[in-house]
XYZ file of N, CA, C and O in Angstrom:
512
model
N 6.620 18.465 5.775
C 5.263 18.945 5.883
C 4.358 17.783 6.274
O 4.370 16.757 5.605
N 3.558 17.922 7.325
C 2.691 16.832 7.772
C 1.643 16.472 6.726
O 1.159 17.329 5.992
N 1.323 15.196 6.661
C 0.296 14.711 5.749
C -0.867 14.217 6.581
O -0.674 13.491 7.536
N -2.080 14.647 6.222
C -3.277 14.168 6.910
C -3.945 13.121 6.038
O -3.986 13.241 4.821
N -4.495 12.112 6.689
C -5.137 11.014 5.982
C -6.555 10.833 6.507
O -6.845 11.166 7.650
N -7.416 10.273 5.677
C -8.765 9.939 6.123
C -9.001 8.464 5.844
O -8.342 7.873 5.001
N -9.958 7.886 6.550
C -10.193 6.448 6.441
C -11.602 6.152 5.960
O -12.505 6.935 6.166
N -11.757 4.973 5.338
C -13.066 4.512 4.913
C -13.782 3.779 6.040
O -14.987 3.728 6.087
N -13.009 3.165 6.940
C -13.558 2.394 8.060
C -13.072 2.999 9.357
O -11.967 3.494 9.426
N -13.874 2.868 10.393
C -13.480 3.418 11.680
C -13.489 2.372 12.787
O -13.431 2.707 13.950
N -13.547 1.085 12.413
C -13.515 0.029 13.425
C -12.117 -0.561 13.570
O -11.930 -1.577 14.214
N -11.131 0.068 12.955
C -9.727 -0.328 13.077
C -8.930 0.920 13.442
O -9.362 2.036 13.156
N -7.765 0.761 14.081
C -6.924 1.941 14.296
C -6.538 2.542 12.942
O -6.169 1.816 12.022
N -6.639 3.848 12.843
C -6.371 4.547 11.586
C -5.232 5.539 11.795
O -5.218 6.271 12.785
N -4.296 5.540 10.862
C -3.233 6.548 10.883
C -3.822 7.809 10.269
O -4.183 7.825 9.100
N -3.966 8.836 11.099
C -4.667 10.039 10.662
C -3.738 11.132 10.164
O -4.186 12.060 9.488
N -2.445 11.050 10.495
C -1.467 12.030 10.011
C -0.074 11.501 10.329
O 0.081 10.603 11.157
N 0.928 12.069 9.658
C 2.306 11.699 9.962
C 3.241 12.800 9.503
O 2.896 13.625 8.657
N 4.418 12.801 10.093
C 5.499 13.692 9.698
C 6.780 12.874 9.652
O 6.732 11.654 9.729
N 7.919 13.516 9.580
C 9.170 12.767 9.475
C 9.539 12.058 10.774
O 10.194 11.026 10.742
N 9.112 12.589 11.925
C 9.509 11.987 13.194
C 8.324 11.780 14.141
O 8.473 11.780 15.353
N 7.141 11.586 13.600
C 5.951 11.326 14.402
C 4.864 10.711 13.531
O 4.922 10.774 12.301
N 3.885 10.117 14.192
C 2.710 9.592 13.511
C 1.524 9.777 14.446
O 1.674 9.713 15.668
N 0.354 10.049 13.892
C -0.865 10.162 14.690
C -1.779 8.990 14.342
O -2.035 8.729 13.165
N -2.239 8.303 15.373
C -3.171 7.198 15.210
C -4.465 7.601 15.905
O -4.457 7.935 17.091
N -5.543 7.609 15.134
C -6.842 8.056 15.654
C -6.708 9.422 16.333
O -7.305 9.680 17.379
N -5.885 10.279 15.743
C -5.725 11.639 16.234
C -4.723 11.812 17.354
O -4.412 12.940 17.732
N -4.191 10.722 17.886
C -3.211 10.821 18.973
C -1.794 10.724 18.409
O -1.450 9.756 17.741
N -0.998 11.728 18.734
C 0.358 11.833 18.195
C 1.339 10.963 18.984
O 1.330 10.941 20.207
N 2.186 10.232 18.248
C 3.221 9.374 18.825
C 4.563 9.795 18.232
O 4.668 9.991 17.028
N 5.578 9.906 19.088
C 6.900 10.321 18.607
C 7.935 9.204 18.714
O 9.095 9.418 18.408
N 7.509 8.020 19.143
C 8.407 6.877 19.214
C 7.926 5.787 18.272
O 6.769 5.785 17.838
N 8.807 4.859 17.953
C 8.456 3.748 17.064
C 7.207 3.051 17.573
O 6.958 2.966 18.780
N 6.418 2.532 16.639
C 5.056 2.131 16.943
C 4.640 0.932 16.104
O 5.039 0.808 14.949
N 3.806 0.078 16.693
C 3.164 -1.015 15.960
C 1.668 -0.744 15.969
O 1.070 -0.577 17.033
N 1.084 -0.677 14.789
C -0.357 -0.463 14.652
C -0.932 -1.700 13.970
O -0.536 -2.032 12.853
N -1.833 -2.376 14.660
C -2.403 -3.623 14.166
C -3.878 -3.404 13.865
O -4.622 -2.915 14.717
N -4.298 -3.795 12.664
C -5.701 -3.644 12.281
C -6.621 -4.464 13.183
O -7.821 -4.211 13.233
N -6.050 -5.409 13.944
C -6.839 -6.181 14.900
C -7.262 -5.323 16.088
O -8.048 -5.761 16.918
N -6.725 -4.107 16.186
C -7.203 -3.175 17.195
C -6.181 -2.665 18.187
O -6.541 -1.925 19.087
N -4.922 -3.034 18.032
C -3.932 -2.598 19.017
C -2.963 -1.569 18.447
O -2.628 -1.594 17.262
N -2.532 -0.688 19.326
C -1.491 0.300 19.032
C -0.526 0.203 20.206
O -0.945 0.365 21.353
N 0.734 -0.087 19.928
C 1.688 -0.256 21.017
C 3.064 0.252 20.616
O 3.403 0.276 19.432
N 3.857 0.641 21.602
C 5.222 1.080 21.301
C 6.028 -0.076 20.712
O 5.776 -1.242 21.024
N 6.976 0.262 19.863
C 7.914 -0.715 19.294
C 9.288 -0.299 19.798
O 9.760 0.789 19.475
N 9.914 -1.129 20.589
C 11.122 -0.763 21.333
C 12.363 -0.683 20.445
O 13.254 -1.519 20.528
N 12.398 0.309 19.590
C 13.590 0.561 18.789
C 13.557 2.004 18.306
O 12.525 2.468 17.832
N 14.680 2.704 18.460
C 14.702 4.107 18.031
C 15.759 4.398 16.965
O 15.963 5.547 16.615
N 16.413 3.333 16.456
C 17.422 3.510 15.399
C 17.409 2.309 14.470
O 17.359 1.167 14.938
N 17.523 2.549 13.190
C 17.600 1.457 12.226
C 18.778 0.547 12.545
O 18.651 -0.685 12.502
N 19.911 1.135 12.906
C 21.120 0.354 13.176
C 20.972 -0.575 14.370
O 21.776 -1.488 14.542
N 19.983 -0.353 15.219
C 19.778 -1.190 16.401
C 18.754 -2.300 16.163
O 18.525 -3.128 17.046
N 18.127 -2.344 14.998
C 17.122 -3.361 14.714
C 17.746 -4.749 14.617
O 18.893 -4.893 14.207
N 16.952 -5.756 14.956
C 17.396 -7.136 14.841
C 16.202 -8.065 14.842
O 15.046 -7.632 14.927
N 16.476 -9.361 14.790
C 15.415 -10.371 14.750
C 14.486 -10.251 15.948
O 13.284 -10.498 15.835
N 15.018 -9.849 17.098
C 14.206 -9.717 18.299
C 13.119 -8.662 18.200
O 12.138 -8.710 18.940
N 13.282 -7.709 17.286
C 12.246 -6.693 17.082
C 11.117 -7.211 16.192
O 9.982 -6.765 16.306
N 11.454 -8.129 15.290
C 10.473 -8.605 14.325
C 9.788 -9.906 14.749
O 8.636 -10.135 14.402
N 10.489 -10.762 15.515
C 9.931 -12.062 15.896
C 8.575 -11.950 16.603
O 7.655 -12.715 16.277
N 8.378 -11.023 17.551
C 7.069 -10.941 18.221
C 5.921 -10.598 17.261
O 4.762 -10.915 17.541
N 6.229 -9.991 16.135
C 5.189 -9.630 15.171
C 4.552 -10.876 14.561
O 3.418 -10.833 14.089
N 5.276 -12.002 14.593
C 4.756 -13.250 14.029
C 3.559 -13.771 14.828
O 2.767 -14.548 14.305
N 3.439 -13.332 16.077
C 2.344 -13.803 16.935
C 1.182 -12.815 17.005
O 0.292 -12.979 17.837
N 1.182 -11.806 16.166
C 0.184 -10.736 16.257
C -1.091 -11.015 15.461
O -2.009 -10.214 15.482
N -1.148 -12.126 14.740
C -2.354 -12.472 14.008
C -2.493 -11.826 12.642
O -3.553 -11.881 12.033
N -1.430 -11.218 12.146
C -1.492 -10.544 10.843
C -1.129 -11.513 9.717
O -0.364 -12.451 9.910
N -1.692 -11.252 8.540
C -1.295 -11.999 7.346
C -0.207 -11.244 6.585
O 0.480 -11.818 5.762
N -0.059 -9.954 6.895
C 0.920 -9.110 6.232
C 1.475 -8.108 7.229
O 0.714 -7.473 7.968
N 2.796 -7.982 7.244
C 3.478 -7.003 8.076
C 4.109 -5.970 7.149
O 4.856 -6.325 6.226
N 3.793 -4.716 7.392
C 4.434 -3.615 6.677
C 5.499 -3.051 7.594
O 5.229 -2.751 8.754
N 6.709 -2.912 7.080
C 7.793 -2.304 7.849
C 8.025 -0.913 7.284
O 8.459 -0.762 6.156
N 7.695 0.102 8.060
C 7.956 1.487 7.687
C 9.327 1.856 8.216
O 9.518 2.029 9.415
N 10.304 1.960 7.324
C 11.715 2.071 7.710
C 12.160 3.487 8.043
O 13.354 3.741 8.131
N 11.210 4.397 8.231
C 11.564 5.769 8.569
C 11.409 6.690 7.379
O 10.711 6.380 6.419
N 12.083 7.823 7.446
C 11.945 8.848 6.410
C 12.451 8.374 5.051
O 12.015 8.862 4.019
N 13.381 7.414 5.057
C 13.863 6.888 3.772
C 13.767 5.373 3.775
O 13.705 4.750 4.823
N 13.763 4.800 2.588
C 13.604 3.364 2.420
C 14.900 2.633 2.767
O 15.948 2.910 2.193
N 14.812 1.739 3.758
C 15.927 0.868 4.137
C 15.326 -0.496 4.417
O 14.409 -0.612 5.230
N 15.838 -1.511 3.768
C 15.237 -2.839 3.864
C 15.657 -3.574 5.136
O 16.784 -3.435 5.603
N 14.720 -4.368 5.655
C 15.026 -5.252 6.777
C 15.913 -6.375 6.264
O 15.710 -6.878 5.160
N 16.885 -6.764 7.055
C 17.757 -7.875 6.671
C 16.965 -9.181 6.755
O 16.157 -9.365 7.666
N 17.177 -10.108 5.808
C 16.412 -11.366 5.794
C 16.452 -12.117 7.130
O 15.432 -12.673 7.556
N 17.580 -12.118 7.820
C 17.669 -12.853 9.093
C 16.774 -12.240 10.166
O 16.386 -12.920 11.108
N 16.428 -10.957 10.037
C 15.517 -10.315 10.985
C 14.101 -10.869 10.842
O 13.304 -10.802 11.762
N 13.789 -11.359 9.653
C 12.406 -11.694 9.306
C 12.104 -13.188 9.341
O 11.006 -13.604 8.988
N 13.053 -13.998 9.792
C 12.888 -15.448 9.739
C 11.630 -15.936 10.451
O 10.946 -16.832 9.963
N 11.307 -15.376 11.616
C 10.112 -15.816 12.353
C 8.838 -15.539 11.553
O 7.890 -16.329 11.586
N 8.815 -14.428 10.837
C 7.653 -14.096 10.007
C 7.567 -15.037 8.810
O 6.494 -15.559 8.491
N 8.704 -15.271 8.156
C 8.720 -16.176 6.998
C 8.303 -17.589 7.409
O 7.581 -18.262 6.675
N 8.750 -18.028 8.596
C 8.424 -19.385 9.064
C 6.917 -19.557 9.241
O 6.401 -20.664 9.076
N 6.205 -18.480 9.541
C 4.745 -18.537 9.715
C 4.005 -18.168 8.425
O 2.798 -17.989 8.439
N 4.751 -18.009 7.347
C 4.186 -17.645 6.033
C 3.448 -16.306 6.077
O 2.384 -16.129 5.478
N 4.025 -15.371 6.821
C 3.474 -14.016 6.910
C 4.230 -13.141 5.921
O 5.464 -13.114 5.932
N 3.508 -12.456 5.078
C 4.128 -11.583 4.091
C 4.734 -10.354 4.762
O 4.217 -9.875 5.779
N 5.813 -9.864 4.195
C 6.482 -8.671 4.712
C 6.768 -7.736 3.549
O 7.303 -8.163 2.523
N 6.407 -6.484 3.717
C 6.731 -5.452 2.724
C 7.438 -4.319 3.444
O 6.997 -3.892 4.518
N 8.495 -3.820 2.839
C 9.242 -2.701 3.402
C 8.985 -1.460 2.560
O 8.997 -1.536 1.333
N 8.743 -0.351 3.230
C 8.532 0.923 2.538
C 8.916 2.057 3.474
O 9.139 1.818 4.662
N 9.011 3.259 2.929
C 9.290 4.394 3.807
C 8.037 4.703 4.630
O 6.973 4.126 4.419
N 8.188 5.583 5.599
C 7.097 5.904 6.531
C 5.820 6.316 5.809
O 4.737 5.809 6.119
N 5.922 7.227 4.859
C 4.738 7.743 4.179
C 3.986 6.633 3.457
O 2.767 6.493 3.605
N 4.696 5.827 2.694
C 4.058 4.738 1.952
C 3.472 3.696 2.893
O 2.386 3.177 2.657
N 4.179 3.398 3.986
C 3.684 2.407 4.943
C 2.384 2.879 5.598
O 1.448 2.088 5.770
N 2.314 4.151 5.960
C 1.095 4.696 6.573
C -0.081 4.616 5.610
O -1.173 4.165 5.980
N 0.127 5.048 4.388
C -0.957 5.025 3.394
C -1.402 3.593 3.099
O -2.603 3.310 3.028
N -0.437 2.693 2.912
C -0.749 1.304 2.574
C -1.482 0.614 3.716
O -2.457 -0.109 3.495
N -1.025 0.845 4.946
C -1.721 0.270 6.104
C -3.191 0.704 6.100
O -4.090 -0.121 6.252
N -3.450 1.999 5.947
C -4.832 2.487 5.987
C -5.691 1.845 4.908
O -6.835 1.476 5.165
N -5.135 1.698 3.720
C -5.898 1.088 2.621
C -6.228 -0.361 2.951
O -7.384 -0.791 2.865
N -5.215 -1.137 3.348
C -5.427 -2.558 3.612
C -6.301 -2.787 4.841
O -7.181 -3.644 4.831
N -6.086 -2.016 5.905
C -6.918 -2.143 7.104
C -8.361 -1.780 6.772
O -9.298 -2.436 7.234
N -8.534 -0.756 5.947
C -9.872 -0.338 5.542
C -10.590 -1.378 4.704
O -11.821 -1.416 4.664
N -9.818 -2.242 4.030
C -10.402 -3.340 3.246
C -10.682 -4.563 4.107
O -11.130 -5.587 3.604
N -10.348 -4.473 5.405
C -10.588 -5.601 6.292
C -9.467 -6.621 6.315
O -9.642 -7.725 6.839
N -8.315 -6.291 5.769
C -7.180 -7.216 5.762
C -6.551 -7.299 7.148
O -6.562 -6.333 7.908
N -5.978 -8.462 7.463
C -5.257 -8.661 8.726
C -3.826 -8.166 8.523
O -2.948 -8.913 8.133
N -3.639 -6.880 8.762
C -2.366 -6.217 8.483
C -1.896 -5.488 9.738
O -2.708 -5.046 10.546
N -0.586 -5.414 9.883
C -0.030 -4.523 10.893
C 1.122 -3.767 10.268
O 1.732 -4.229 9.311
N 1.389 -2.606 10.834
C 2.511 -1.798 10.368
C 3.425 -1.532 11.566
O 2.955 -1.177 12.651
N 4.705 -1.794 11.359
C 5.733 -1.505 12.359
C 6.486 -0.290 11.838
O 7.154 -0.361 10.798
N 6.319 0.833 12.518
C 6.886 2.110 12.061
C 8.105 2.477 12.874
O 8.016 2.661 14.088
N 9.243 2.587 12.206
C 10.463 3.031 12.857
C 10.488 4.543 12.851
O 10.524 5.183 11.791
N 10.399 5.115 14.040
C 10.491 6.570 14.194
C 11.789 6.824 14.949
O 11.892 6.526 16.134
N 12.781 7.294 14.230
C 14.112 7.441 14.820
C 14.206 8.676 15.704
O 13.666 9.726 15.384
N 14.889 8.483 16.809
C 15.120 9.583 17.743
C 15.973 10.642 17.047
O 16.947 10.311 16.381
N 15.575 11.879 17.178
C 16.364 12.958 16.585
C 17.439 13.384 17.577
O 17.155 13.541 18.760
N 18.676 13.545 17.110
C 19.767 13.921 18.004
C 19.483 15.271 18.687
O 18.892 16.157 18.083
N 19.919 15.355 19.925
C 19.747 16.614 20.664
C 18.453 16.596 21.352
O 17.908 17.329 21.997
């Protein structure tokens, strides 16, 4: 069942709704993995399966200007492997892993507080 969210601030990208295989940012629906940065950017994240993730997916996030990266691991909680996160750790950027729903809610709260946060949401391709 889709969840709708509301925001306290409107000068940052806001996750306005989500489901198991999609997310809406500022009312626009996305069905592929996505990076939403409170600094103002929304961009595709080139990964459609947890099993295909690696350091190359997370390293570019270290240059995004965030103090905290939220990893939304999809419909269920699956942790990023420590070696995937080395570039973030080297820059002293915090990383939290949560399922899609928690990551969306947490991003909105922190972005609304003015925190330098981004969320990388894994939206897995559905077979067929």
